[in-house]
CSV table of C-alpha atoms in Angstrom, one decimal:
chain,number,residue,atom,x,y,z
Z,1,MET,CA,207.8,80.5,186.6
Z,2,LYS,CA,204.6,78.5,185.3
Z,3,ASP,CA,202.4,80.9,183.4
Z,4,PHE,CA,198.4,80.7,184.4
Z,5,ASP,CA,196.2,83.3,183.9
Z,6,SER,CA,195.0,85.3,186.5
Z,7,SER,CA,191.5,85.3,185.2
Z,8,ASP,CA,191.7,80.8,185.4
Z,9,HIS,CA,188.8,79.7,187.2
Z,10,ARG,CA,190.8,76.9,189.2
Z,11,PRO,CA,192.6,78.0,192.1
Z,12,ASP,CA,196.3,79.6,191.1
Z,13,PRO,CA,198.7,77.0,193.0
Z,14,VAL,CA,201.7,79.5,193.4
Z,15,ILE,CA,200.2,82.1,195.3
Z,16,GLY,CA,197.2,80.1,197.1
Z,17,ARG,CA,200.7,78.2,198.9
Z,18,LEU,CA,202.5,81.5,199.1
Z,19,LEU,CA,199.1,82.9,201.0
Z,20,ARG,CA,199.0,79.0,202.9
Z,21,GLU,CA,202.7,79.0,204.2
Z,22,HIS,CA,203.1,82.9,205.2
Z,23,LEU,CA,200.0,83.9,206.5
Z,24,VAL,CA,200.3,81.5,209.7
Z,25,PRO,CA,203.1,81.1,212.1
Z,26,ASP,CA,203.9,76.9,212.6
Z,27,ASP,CA,202.4,77.3,216.4
Z,28,LYS,CA,199.0,75.3,215.2
Z,29,ASP,CA,199.2,73.1,218.2
Z,30,ALA,CA,199.6,76.1,220.8
Z,31,PHE,CA,196.7,77.9,219.7
Z,32,VAL,CA,194.5,74.5,220.2
Z,33,VAL,CA,195.7,74.8,224.0
Z,34,ARG,CA,195.1,78.2,224.6
Z,35,MET,CA,191.1,78.0,222.9
Z,36,GLN,CA,190.7,75.0,224.8
Z,37,ALA,CA,191.7,76.9,227.7
Z,38,ALA,CA,189.9,79.9,226.0
Z,39,ALA,CA,186.1,77.7,226.5
Z,40,ARG,CA,187.1,76.4,229.8
Z,41,GLN,CA,187.4,79.7,230.5
Z,42,GLU,CA,184.3,80.5,228.8
Z,43,GLY,CA,182.6,77.0,230.8
Z,44,LEU,CA,181.9,75.9,227.3
Z,45,SER,CA,183.3,72.9,228.0
Z,46,ARG,CA,181.9,70.3,230.5
Z,47,GLY,CA,184.6,69.4,232.0
Z,48,ALA,CA,186.8,67.0,230.9
Z,49,PRO,CA,185.1,64.0,228.2
Z,50,PRO,CA,184.6,60.8,229.0
Z,51,ARG,CA,187.3,59.4,228.8
Z,52,ARG,CA,189.3,61.6,231.9
Z,53,ARG,CA,185.8,60.3,233.8
Z,54,GLY,CA,186.4,57.0,233.6
Z,55,PHE,CA,189.2,57.6,236.2
Z,56,PHE,CA,187.3,57.1,238.7
Z,57,ALA,CA,184.7,55.5,237.6
Z,58,LEU,CA,186.0,52.6,236.0
Z,59,GLU,CA,190.3,53.2,235.8
Z,60,LEU,CA,190.0,53.2,239.3
Z,61,PRO,CA,188.2,50.0,240.1
Z,62,GLU,CA,190.1,48.5,237.4
Z,63,ALA,CA,193.1,49.0,238.9
Z,64,TRP,CA,192.1,47.2,241.7
Z,65,PHE,CA,190.5,44.1,240.1
Z,66,ARG,CA,193.1,41.6,239.5
Z,67,PRO,CA,193.7,41.6,243.0
Z,68,GLY,CA,190.2,42.5,244.2
Z,69,ILE,CA,189.7,38.9,242.4
Z,70,ALA,CA,192.5,37.3,244.7
Z,71,ALA,CA,191.3,38.3,247.8
Z,72,ALA,CA,188.3,36.5,247.1
Z,73,ALA,CA,189.1,33.9,245.7
Z,74,ALA,CA,191.2,33.5,248.5
Z,75,LEU,CA,189.6,33.7,250.6
Z,76,LEU,CA,186.8,31.2,249.2
Z,77,VAL,CA,189.2,28.9,249.7
Z,78,GLY,CA,190.4,29.9,252.9
Z,79,VAL,CA,186.1,29.7,254.1
Z,80,LEU,CA,186.3,26.6,251.9
Z,81,LEU,CA,189.4,24.7,253.3
Z,82,GLY,CA,187.9,26.5,257.3
Z,83,ALA,CA,184.4,24.2,256.5
Z,84,ARG,CA,185.9,21.0,256.0
Z,85,VAL,CA,188.2,20.4,259.1
Z,86,THR,CA,185.5,22.0,261.5
Z,87,ASP,CA,182.6,19.3,259.3
Z,88,GLY,CA,184.7,16.0,261.5
Z,89,GLY,CA,183.2,14.3,258.4
Z,90,SER,CA,185.1,12.5,255.6
Z,91,GLY,CA,186.3,16.5,255.2
Z,92,SER,CA,188.4,16.0,258.1
Z,93,VAL,CA,189.5,11.9,257.2
Z,94,TRP,CA,190.8,13.3,254.0
Z,95,LEU,CA,192.9,16.1,255.8
Z,96,ALA,CA,194.3,14.1,257.8
Z,97,GLU,CA,195.0,11.5,256.2
Z,98,ALA,CA,196.8,14.5,252.9
Z,99,LEU,CA,199.0,15.8,256.2
Z,100,ARG,CA,199.7,12.8,257.2
Z,101,PRO,CA,204.0,11.9,256.5
Z,102,ALA,CA,204.9,8.5,254.7
Z,103,GLY,CA,205.6,5.5,256.9
Z,104,ALA,CA,203.7,6.4,260.0
Z,105,PRO,CA,201.7,5.1,261.4
Z,106,ALA,CA,198.1,5.4,260.3
Z,107,GLU,CA,196.5,5.5,263.8
Z,108,LEU,CA,198.6,8.4,264.8
Z,109,PHE,CA,196.5,10.9,262.5
Z,110,ALA,CA,192.9,8.8,262.7
Z,111,VAL,CA,190.4,11.6,263.1
Z,112,ASP,CA,187.9,9.8,264.8
Z,113,ALA,CA,190.2,7.5,266.7
Z,114,ARG,CA,191.3,8.6,270.7
Z,115,PRO,CA,194.5,8.8,270.4
Z,116,ASP,CA,196.2,5.3,272.6
Z,117,PRO,CA,198.9,6.2,274.4
Z,118,GLN,CA,200.5,3.1,274.1
Z,119,LEU,CA,201.5,3.6,270.9
Z,120,PHE,CA,203.5,7.2,271.8
Z,121,LEU,CA,205.2,4.9,274.6
Z,122,ALA,CA,205.9,2.6,272.8
Z,123,PRO,CA,209.4,3.5,270.9
Z,124,LEU,CA,210.3,5.1,274.5
Z,125,LEU,CA,209.7,1.9,276.2
Z,126,GLU,CA,210.8,-1.1,273.4
Z,127,ALA,CA,214.4,1.5,274.8
Z,128,GLN,CA,214.3,0.2,277.5
R,1,MET,CA,190.9,60.7,217.0
R,2,ALA,CA,191.8,61.3,213.4
R,3,GLY,CA,190.1,61.4,211.1
R,4,VAL,CA,186.5,61.6,212.6
R,5,PRO,CA,184.3,63.3,210.1
R,6,ASP,CA,183.1,68.0,211.7
R,7,SER,CA,179.4,65.9,211.6
R,8,GLU,CA,181.1,63.9,214.6
R,9,LEU,CA,183.0,66.2,216.0
R,10,VAL,CA,180.1,68.8,216.2
R,11,ALA,CA,178.0,65.5,217.6
R,12,ARG,CA,181.1,66.0,220.2
R,13,LEU,CA,180.8,69.6,221.2
R,14,VAL,CA,177.3,69.8,221.4
R,15,GLN,CA,178.0,67.5,225.0
R,16,GLY,CA,180.3,70.0,225.5
R,17,ASP,CA,183.0,68.1,224.5
R,18,GLU,CA,186.5,69.6,225.4
R,19,GLU,CA,188.6,67.0,223.4
R,20,ALA,CA,186.3,67.3,220.4
R,21,PHE,CA,187.3,70.9,219.9
R,22,GLY,CA,190.2,70.8,220.5
R,23,ARG,CA,190.2,68.7,216.8
R,24,LEU,CA,188.1,71.4,214.9
R,25,VAL,CA,190.3,73.8,216.1
R,26,ALA,CA,193.6,71.9,214.7
R,27,GLU,CA,191.9,70.8,211.8
R,28,HIS,CA,189.5,74.7,210.2
R,29,GLY,CA,192.1,76.6,212.8
R,30,PRO,CA,194.5,77.9,210.6
R,31,ALA,CA,192.0,78.8,207.6
R,32,ALA,CA,190.5,81.0,210.1
R,33,ARG,CA,193.8,82.8,211.6
R,34,ARG,CA,194.8,83.1,207.5
R,35,LEU,CA,191.0,84.7,207.3
R,36,ALA,CA,191.1,86.9,210.2
R,37,ARG,CA,195.0,88.6,209.6
R,38,LEU,CA,193.1,88.8,205.8
R,39,VAL,CA,189.7,91.3,207.4
R,40,LEU,CA,192.8,92.6,210.5
R,41,ARG,CA,196.5,92.8,209.6
R,42,ASP,CA,197.5,91.9,213.6
R,43,ALA,CA,198.6,88.4,214.4
R,44,ASN,CA,197.5,89.1,217.6
R,45,ASP,CA,194.0,91.1,217.0
R,46,ALA,CA,193.2,88.1,214.8
R,47,ASP,CA,193.6,85.2,217.0
R,48,ASP,CA,191.3,87.3,219.3
R,49,ALA,CA,188.9,87.5,216.4
R,50,VAL,CA,189.2,83.9,215.6
R,51,GLN,CA,189.0,82.3,219.7
R,52,ASP,CA,186.0,84.8,219.7
R,53,GLY,CA,185.1,83.1,216.9
R,54,LEU,CA,185.5,79.9,217.5
R,55,LEU,CA,183.3,80.6,220.5
R,56,ALA,CA,180.8,82.0,219.8
R,57,ALA,CA,180.8,78.7,217.8
R,58,TRP,CA,181.0,76.6,220.2
R,59,ARG,CA,177.4,78.6,222.1
R,60,SER,CA,175.5,77.8,219.3
R,61,ILE,CA,177.3,75.1,218.2
R,62,ALA,CA,173.4,73.6,218.6
R,63,ARG,CA,171.6,76.1,215.9
R,64,PHE,CA,174.2,74.3,213.1
R,65,ASP,CA,172.5,72.5,211.3
R,66,PRO,CA,174.7,68.8,210.6
R,67,ARG,CA,173.2,68.4,207.1
R,68,ARG,CA,175.9,71.4,205.8
R,69,PRO,CA,179.8,71.8,205.8
R,70,PHE,CA,180.7,72.7,209.4
R,71,ARG,CA,183.3,75.3,208.1
R,72,PRO,CA,181.9,77.5,206.0
R,73,TRP,CA,179.9,78.3,208.8
R,74,LEU,CA,182.7,78.9,211.4
R,75,MET,CA,184.6,81.3,208.5
R,76,ARG,CA,181.0,82.5,208.4
R,77,ILE,CA,181.1,83.5,212.4
R,78,VAL,CA,185.6,84.4,212.4
R,79,LEU,CA,184.7,86.3,209.6
R,80,ASN,CA,182.5,88.4,211.4
R,81,ALA,CA,183.7,88.6,215.1
R,82,ALA,CA,187.5,89.6,212.5
R,83,ARG,CA,185.3,92.4,211.4
R,84,ASP,CA,183.7,93.5,215.1
R,85,LEU,CA,186.9,93.3,216.4
R,86,ARG,CA,188.5,95.9,214.1
R,87,ARG,CA,185.6,98.3,214.8
R,88,ARG,CA,185.8,98.1,219.0
R,89,ARG,CA,189.8,98.9,218.1
R,90,THR,CA,192.3,100.5,216.1
R,91,VAL,CA,194.2,98.1,214.2
R,92,ARG,CA,197.8,98.3,214.6
R,93,GLN,CA,199.9,99.1,212.6
R,94,THR,CA,203.4,98.6,214.0
R,95,GLN,CA,202.9,94.4,213.4
R,96,ALA,CA,202.6,94.0,210.2
R,97,LEU,CA,200.9,90.9,208.8
R,98,GLY,CA,202.8,87.9,209.6
R,99,GLY,CA,206.2,90.1,210.3
R,100,ASP,CA,207.6,88.7,213.4
R,101,GLU,CA,207.4,85.2,212.6
R,102,THR,CA,209.6,83.0,211.3
R,103,SER,CA,210.2,79.4,211.9
R,104,ARG,CA,212.3,78.9,214.5
R,105,GLU,CA,213.9,75.7,212.8
R,106,ALA,CA,215.5,77.7,209.1
R,107,PRO,CA,218.8,78.8,209.6
R,108,PRO,CA,219.5,82.2,209.2
R,109,ASP,CA,219.8,83.1,205.7
R,110,ARG,CA,216.3,80.7,204.7
R,111,GLN,CA,214.4,82.7,208.3
R,112,ALA,CA,215.1,85.7,207.1
R,113,GLY,CA,214.1,84.8,203.5
R,114,ARG,CA,211.2,83.5,204.9
R,115,ALA,CA,210.6,87.5,206.8
R,116,LEU,CA,211.4,88.6,203.8
R,117,LEU,CA,209.0,86.8,202.1
R,118,ARG,CA,206.0,87.8,204.6
R,119,ALA,CA,206.8,90.9,205.1
R,120,ARG,CA,206.6,91.3,201.3
R,121,LEU,CA,202.7,89.1,201.4
R,122,ALA,CA,202.3,91.2,203.9
R,123,GLU,CA,202.6,94.6,201.7
R,124,ALA,CA,201.0,93.2,199.3
R,125,LEU,CA,198.2,91.8,200.5
R,126,ALA,CA,198.0,95.6,202.4
R,127,THR,CA,197.2,97.3,198.6
R,128,LEU,CA,194.3,95.6,198.3
R,129,PRO,CA,190.2,95.8,199.9
R,130,GLU,CA,189.6,93.3,202.0
R,131,ARG,CA,187.1,91.4,200.4
R,132,ALA,CA,189.9,90.9,197.5
R,133,ARG,CA,192.3,90.2,200.4
R,134,VAL,CA,189.8,87.3,201.7
R,135,ALA,CA,187.9,86.9,198.3
R,136,VAL,CA,191.9,85.1,196.6
R,137,THR,CA,192.2,83.1,199.8
R,138,LEU,CA,189.6,81.2,200.1
R,139,PHE,CA,189.5,80.2,196.5
R,140,ASP,CA,193.1,79.6,196.0
R,141,ALA,CA,194.6,78.8,199.3
R,142,GLU,CA,191.4,77.6,200.4
R,143,GLY,CA,190.5,75.6,198.4
R,144,TYR,CA,186.9,77.7,198.2
R,145,SER,CA,184.4,78.1,195.1
R,146,HIS,CA,183.0,81.2,193.5
R,147,GLY,CA,179.5,81.1,194.8
R,148,GLU,CA,180.8,80.4,198.6
R,149,ILE,CA,182.7,82.4,198.3
R,150,ALA,CA,179.9,85.0,197.9
R,151,GLU,CA,177.6,83.7,200.4
R,152,LEU,CA,180.5,84.1,202.8
R,153,LEU,CA,180.8,87.8,201.9
R,154,ASP,CA,177.6,88.1,201.1
R,155,VAL,CA,177.7,89.6,197.4
R,156,PRO,CA,177.4,88.5,194.2
R,157,GLU,CA,179.1,85.5,192.2
R,158,GLY,CA,180.0,87.7,189.9
R,159,THR,CA,181.5,90.0,192.1
R,160,VAL,CA,184.0,87.4,193.9
R,161,ARG,CA,185.3,86.4,190.0
R,162,SER,CA,185.9,89.9,189.2
R,163,ASP,CA,188.4,90.8,192.9
R,164,VAL,CA,189.6,87.1,192.6
R,165,PHE,CA,191.6,88.8,189.0
R,166,HIS,CA,191.8,92.3,190.3
R,167,ALA,CA,193.8,90.2,193.6
R,168,ARG,CA,195.7,88.1,192.3
R,169,ARG,CA,196.8,89.9,189.3
R,170,ASN,CA,198.2,92.9,191.6
R,171,LEU,CA,199.7,89.9,194.1
R,172,ARG,CA,201.3,88.2,191.0
R,173,VAL,CA,203.0,92.2,190.5
R,174,LEU,CA,204.2,92.9,193.2
R,175,LEU,CA,205.0,89.7,194.3
R,176,ALA,CA,206.9,88.7,191.4
R,177,PRO,CA,210.9,88.3,192.1
R,178,PHE,CA,209.0,85.9,195.1
R,179,LEU,CA,207.0,84.1,192.1
R,180,GLU,CA,210.1,82.9,190.1
R,181,GLU,CA,211.4,81.4,192.6
R,182,VAL,CA,208.6,79.6,194.1
R,183,GLY,CA,207.0,78.7,190.5
């Protein structure tokens, strides 16, 4: 045993370690939980800390944020597309051109021109 | 939130932050419990006193001067709570200091050794006056200075030095067989 003078002005490391290790059991976490529960019971704790309040204030919208943005973008595209289709102007021409199958007569898909019945009947007449 | 200074935790405690309270309990609770057990010599009573002290500290946290260290302020409150509880209750002697508290994971022989040492330590501490028990624990186990202990116990610094000296000498005699193993 290391000789330690009882009148030493420094802390006694051996006595100190004994006291620290053997006076309190290893239930630190449980004790913290008990104290927090007691504080809640006493009404000292003003609810949950801000991080928990964020569930309603921040986390919930955050969970909805991406789907919301996607839905809004889809809606915007739909509105713009609808506006171009009903526009009847250059937008309609653009749409008709895009939807036209390759090799199909352009007259069939012309928006401004009235369809000519001859164009539809021509293959039948030729077959006969 | 590890490493958050007491001053910041105290500021959050003023706002009613329960998590900050938990951090302060985790940090200072063990020392507070040791102190209370030295006064009450009963584990359950001591924890009740610490609870009283901690809640009292929270209630009066607005009066705490943040420029001063938190632990001595808390320890004074816990000490008063322990003394107050001792006055209100008859101290139960049936459950000696830490007598039935052993590590659940320790093997039986080591567990028995620890239990025996704990019991001997409790007996040795019981031979000391309360002020000497508190003084030697605060000085040797908690690292307080003589001056800080004198302020906490409201006695002259020379008295604390004397208490620590006599308490150490008695503990070393009574715990001699164990100290040889530990030291």
